[in-house]
Short mmCIF file of C-alpha atoms in Angstrom, two decimals:
data_model
loop_
_atom_site.label_atom_id
_atom_site.label_comp_id
_atom_site.label_asym_id
_atom_site.label_seq_id
_atom_site.Cartn_x
_atom_site.Cartn_y
_atom_site.Cartn_z
CA MET A 256 -6.81 19.74 -16.24
CA ILE A 257 -5.09 18.82 -13.25
CA ASN A 258 -7.32 20.53 -11.01
CA ASN A 259 -10.28 18.69 -12.98
CA TYR A 260 -8.44 15.51 -12.34
CA ILE A 261 -8.13 15.89 -8.57
CA LYS A 262 -11.80 16.71 -8.32
CA ILE A 263 -12.47 13.15 -10.19
CA CYS A 264 -10.23 11.44 -8.16
CA ALA A 265 -11.65 12.79 -4.77
CA PHE A 266 -15.26 12.34 -5.97
CA ALA A 267 -14.41 8.69 -6.98
CA LEU A 268 -12.66 8.13 -3.35
CA ILE A 269 -14.64 9.57 -1.14
CA SER A 270 -17.86 7.72 0.30
CA ALA A 271 -20.26 9.35 2.55
CA VAL A 272 -19.95 8.91 6.26
CA ALA A 273 -22.66 9.42 8.91
CA VAL A 274 -21.61 7.18 11.80
CA SER A 275 -20.17 9.16 14.81
CA CYS A 276 -17.14 7.63 17.09
CA SER A 277 -19.15 6.38 20.34
CA LYS A 278 -16.28 7.66 22.18
CA GLU A 279 -12.68 9.03 21.52
CA ASN A 280 -9.38 7.26 22.67
CA LYS A 281 -8.78 8.09 26.25
CA LYS A 282 -4.77 8.41 25.29
CA ARG A 283 -3.95 9.70 22.00
CA GLY A 284 -0.26 9.85 20.73
CA VAL A 285 2.75 8.36 21.89
CA ASP A 286 3.55 7.02 25.40
CA TYR A 287 7.01 9.23 25.54
CA ALA A 288 7.73 7.66 29.25
CA GLN A 289 8.38 4.32 27.31
CA PHE A 290 11.23 5.58 25.44
CA LYS A 291 12.92 6.53 28.55
CA THR A 292 12.80 2.66 29.58
CA GLU A 293 14.77 1.89 26.59
CA VAL A 294 17.74 4.11 26.51
CA THR A 295 19.80 5.70 29.43
CA LEU A 296 19.76 9.49 29.84
CA THR A 297 21.89 11.52 31.92
CA PRO A 298 19.66 13.56 34.48
CA GLU A 299 20.13 16.52 32.38
CA GLN A 300 19.04 14.84 29.04
CA ALA A 301 16.04 13.49 31.19
CA LYS A 302 14.95 17.03 32.17
CA SER A 303 15.31 18.17 28.72
CA TYR A 304 13.37 15.46 27.12
CA ASP A 305 10.51 15.62 29.16
CA GLU A 306 10.43 19.49 28.68
CA ILE A 307 10.22 18.99 25.12
CA THR A 308 7.74 16.23 24.74
CA ALA A 309 5.72 17.64 27.23
CA LYS A 310 5.60 20.78 25.01
CA TYR A 311 4.66 19.13 22.04
CA GLN A 312 2.22 16.61 23.61
CA LYS A 313 0.54 19.99 24.58
CA LEU A 314 0.63 21.59 21.20
CA GLN A 315 -0.76 18.47 19.52
CA GLU A 316 -3.38 18.22 22.12
CA GLU A 317 -4.24 22.00 21.31
CA ASN A 318 -4.30 21.23 17.78
CA PHE A 319 -6.69 18.25 18.42
CA GLN A 320 -9.09 20.01 20.47
CA ALA A 321 -8.87 23.32 17.83
CA ALA A 322 -9.70 20.47 15.17
CA LYS A 323 -12.77 18.57 17.47
CA SER A 324 -14.35 22.04 17.90
CA GLN A 325 -15.21 22.13 14.18
CA GLY A 326 -17.72 19.48 15.03
CA GLY A 327 -18.96 16.94 12.39
CA ASN A 328 -16.58 18.97 9.98
CA MET A 329 -13.15 17.96 11.80
CA ASP A 330 -10.53 18.35 8.89
CA ARG A 331 -8.33 15.10 10.08
CA VAL A 332 -5.90 15.62 6.84
CA ALA A 333 -5.17 19.26 8.07
CA LEU A 334 -4.73 17.63 11.50
CA GLY A 335 -2.38 15.14 10.31
CA ILE A 336 -0.35 17.72 8.30
CA LYS A 337 0.08 19.98 11.60
CA ASN A 338 1.10 16.78 13.99
CA GLU A 339 3.38 15.70 11.32
CA GLU A 340 5.23 19.25 11.34
CA LEU A 341 5.16 19.22 15.00
CA ARG A 342 7.07 15.81 15.11
CA ASN A 343 9.45 17.55 12.85
CA HIS A 344 10.09 20.53 14.99
CA GLN A 345 10.33 18.30 17.98
CA ALA A 346 13.17 15.78 16.18
CA GLU A 347 15.02 19.20 15.69
CA GLU A 348 14.93 20.29 19.33
CA MET A 349 15.56 16.75 20.45
CA SER A 350 18.49 16.41 18.26
CA LYS A 351 20.42 18.79 20.50
CA VAL A 352 19.63 16.81 23.55
CA LEU A 353 20.33 13.23 22.66
CA ASN A 354 23.53 11.88 21.22
CA ALA A 355 23.46 10.53 17.58
CA ASP A 356 22.83 6.74 18.85
CA GLN A 357 20.20 7.81 21.22
CA MET A 358 18.47 9.86 18.34
CA GLN A 359 18.59 7.14 16.20
CA LYS A 360 16.65 5.11 18.80
CA PHE A 361 14.18 7.87 19.32
CA ASN A 362 13.52 8.32 15.27
CA ALA A 363 13.02 4.69 15.29
CA PHE A 364 10.57 4.95 18.33
CA ILE A 365 8.55 7.65 16.88
CA ASP A 366 8.18 5.99 13.47
CA LYS A 367 7.00 3.03 15.31
CA SER A 368 4.77 4.65 17.71
CA ALA A 369 3.53 7.75 16.03
CA ARG A 370 -0.05 7.70 13.81
CA LYS A 371 1.13 8.46 10.37
CA ARG A 372 -0.81 10.36 7.65
CA PRO A 373 -2.22 7.31 5.78
CA ARG A 374 -0.63 8.23 2.38
CA TYR A 375 2.51 7.73 0.34
CA ASP A 376 4.95 10.00 2.14
CA ASN A 377 7.55 12.63 0.59
CA ALA A 378 10.16 10.07 0.60
CA LEU A 379 8.30 7.26 -1.20
CA LEU A 380 6.96 10.09 -3.79
CA GLU A 381 10.32 11.30 -4.70
CA ARG A 382 11.04 7.62 -5.41
CA ILE A 383 8.23 7.12 -7.51
CA LYS A 384 9.02 10.16 -9.39
CA THR A 385 12.78 9.53 -9.86
CA GLU A 386 12.85 5.98 -10.20
CA ALA A 387 9.56 5.37 -12.45
CA SER A 388 10.83 8.48 -14.54
CA LEU A 389 7.65 10.23 -14.46
CA THR A 390 7.02 13.49 -16.37
CA ASP A 391 5.96 16.49 -14.29
CA GLU A 392 2.12 15.90 -15.41
CA GLU A 393 2.28 11.98 -14.80
CA PHE A 394 3.83 13.08 -11.06
CA ALA A 395 0.87 15.75 -10.79
CA MET A 396 -1.81 13.17 -11.42
CA VAL A 397 0.09 10.55 -8.70
CA ASN A 398 0.02 13.31 -6.18
CA ALA A 399 -3.93 13.92 -7.01
CA ALA A 400 -4.66 10.39 -6.51
CA ASN A 401 -2.60 10.14 -3.18
CA ASP A 402 -4.03 13.45 -1.75
CA ALA A 403 -7.71 11.82 -2.80
CA PHE A 404 -6.85 8.28 -0.85
CA GLU A 405 -5.71 10.43 2.40
CA LYS A 406 -8.95 12.35 2.15
CA ALA A 407 -11.25 9.49 1.70
CA PHE A 408 -9.65 7.38 4.34
CA SER A 409 -9.58 10.11 6.90
CA ASP A 410 -13.11 11.30 5.83
CA ALA A 411 -14.34 7.60 6.67
CA HIS A 412 -12.65 7.41 10.33
CA ASP A 413 -16.01 7.83 12.00
CA VAL A 414 -17.07 4.63 10.69
CA TYR A 415 -14.10 2.46 11.09
CA HIS A 416 -12.88 3.83 14.39
CA GLY A 417 -11.95 1.42 16.77
CA ASN A 418 -12.53 -1.49 14.19
CA ASN A 419 -9.12 -2.14 12.73
CA ASP A 420 -10.82 -5.01 10.41
CA LEU A 421 -13.15 -2.36 9.00
CA ALA A 422 -10.47 0.07 8.77
CA GLN A 423 -8.33 -2.21 6.63
CA GLU A 424 -11.15 -2.91 4.50
CA TYR A 425 -11.64 0.72 3.85
CA TRP A 426 -8.01 1.06 3.25
CA ASN A 427 -7.62 -1.75 0.75
CA LYS A 428 -10.57 -0.17 -1.14
CA PHE A 429 -9.28 3.30 -1.61
CA ASP A 430 -5.92 1.95 -2.13
CA ALA A 431 -7.33 -0.16 -5.13
CA GLN A 432 -8.88 3.14 -6.41
CA ARG A 433 -5.92 5.09 -5.85
CA LYS A 434 -3.88 2.82 -7.95
CA GLU A 435 -6.48 2.64 -10.69
CA ALA A 436 -6.37 6.36 -10.97
CA ILE A 437 -2.60 6.23 -11.24
CA LYS A 438 -2.74 3.45 -13.78
CA LYS A 439 -5.13 5.34 -16.23
CA SER A 440 -2.40 8.48 -15.97
CA LEU A 441 0.76 6.72 -16.49
CA THR A 442 2.63 4.72 -19.48
CA PRO A 443 2.58 0.74 -19.01
CA GLU A 444 6.25 0.92 -18.50
CA HIS A 445 5.94 3.71 -15.69
CA TYR A 446 2.96 1.97 -13.99
CA ALA A 447 5.04 -1.29 -13.87
CA LYS A 448 7.72 0.66 -12.01
CA PHE A 449 5.31 2.28 -9.84
CA GLU A 450 3.74 -0.91 -8.82
CA GLU A 451 7.08 -2.74 -7.95
CA ILE A 452 7.81 0.34 -5.86
CA VAL A 453 4.90 0.40 -3.87
CA LYS A 454 4.42 -3.39 -3.37
CA ASP A 455 5.14 -3.55 -0.02
CA ILE A 456 2.88 -0.53 1.07
CA GLN A 457 -0.07 -2.21 3.09
CA PHE A 458 -2.27 -1.28 6.26
CA LYS A 459 -0.30 -1.08 9.53
CA GLY A 460 -3.42 -0.54 11.77
CA ARG A 461 -4.85 2.36 13.23
CA LYS A 462 -3.97 3.08 16.95
#
């Protein structure tokens, strides 16, 4: 039943896209040099910081080029997952270089600067499951709608790329469909709590 629901969600959310990006951003990703102007690092810290960020920028670029080589079949969801994993590994390495205060600022900088997957993240999903008291089946439906939303918005990238107003239109459209799918899956009480939890989730723009 859940697999069929996922397919229904995906079909309802995904719109055909045929327009290609005229050009890719000349500079992708986080400007790590900017962070060094916001904190004071020792020479040893600065050296390790540069080595770690260069390493993960290279890995991210390799991921992008591998995804780009797929041509029109570029899987942006998979790319987003890989880049999210890289940021987590980078944070682990960076925590051995920066002190607690610097690391807090670094995490805040990355959170503000990095392109994130356009979905309810794991922390928010856990809040939804716990605070809305969802059953396992209800939570599976929320995940299905959330996955379908991410795929639909990512697949439409070539249409809205470079146009934040159009990107917001797509985001709002797919978000409304995500919520409608979730509403049909939850009890009225559970959905009311879900709405309260996600009320501040809005389109934040695309870099």
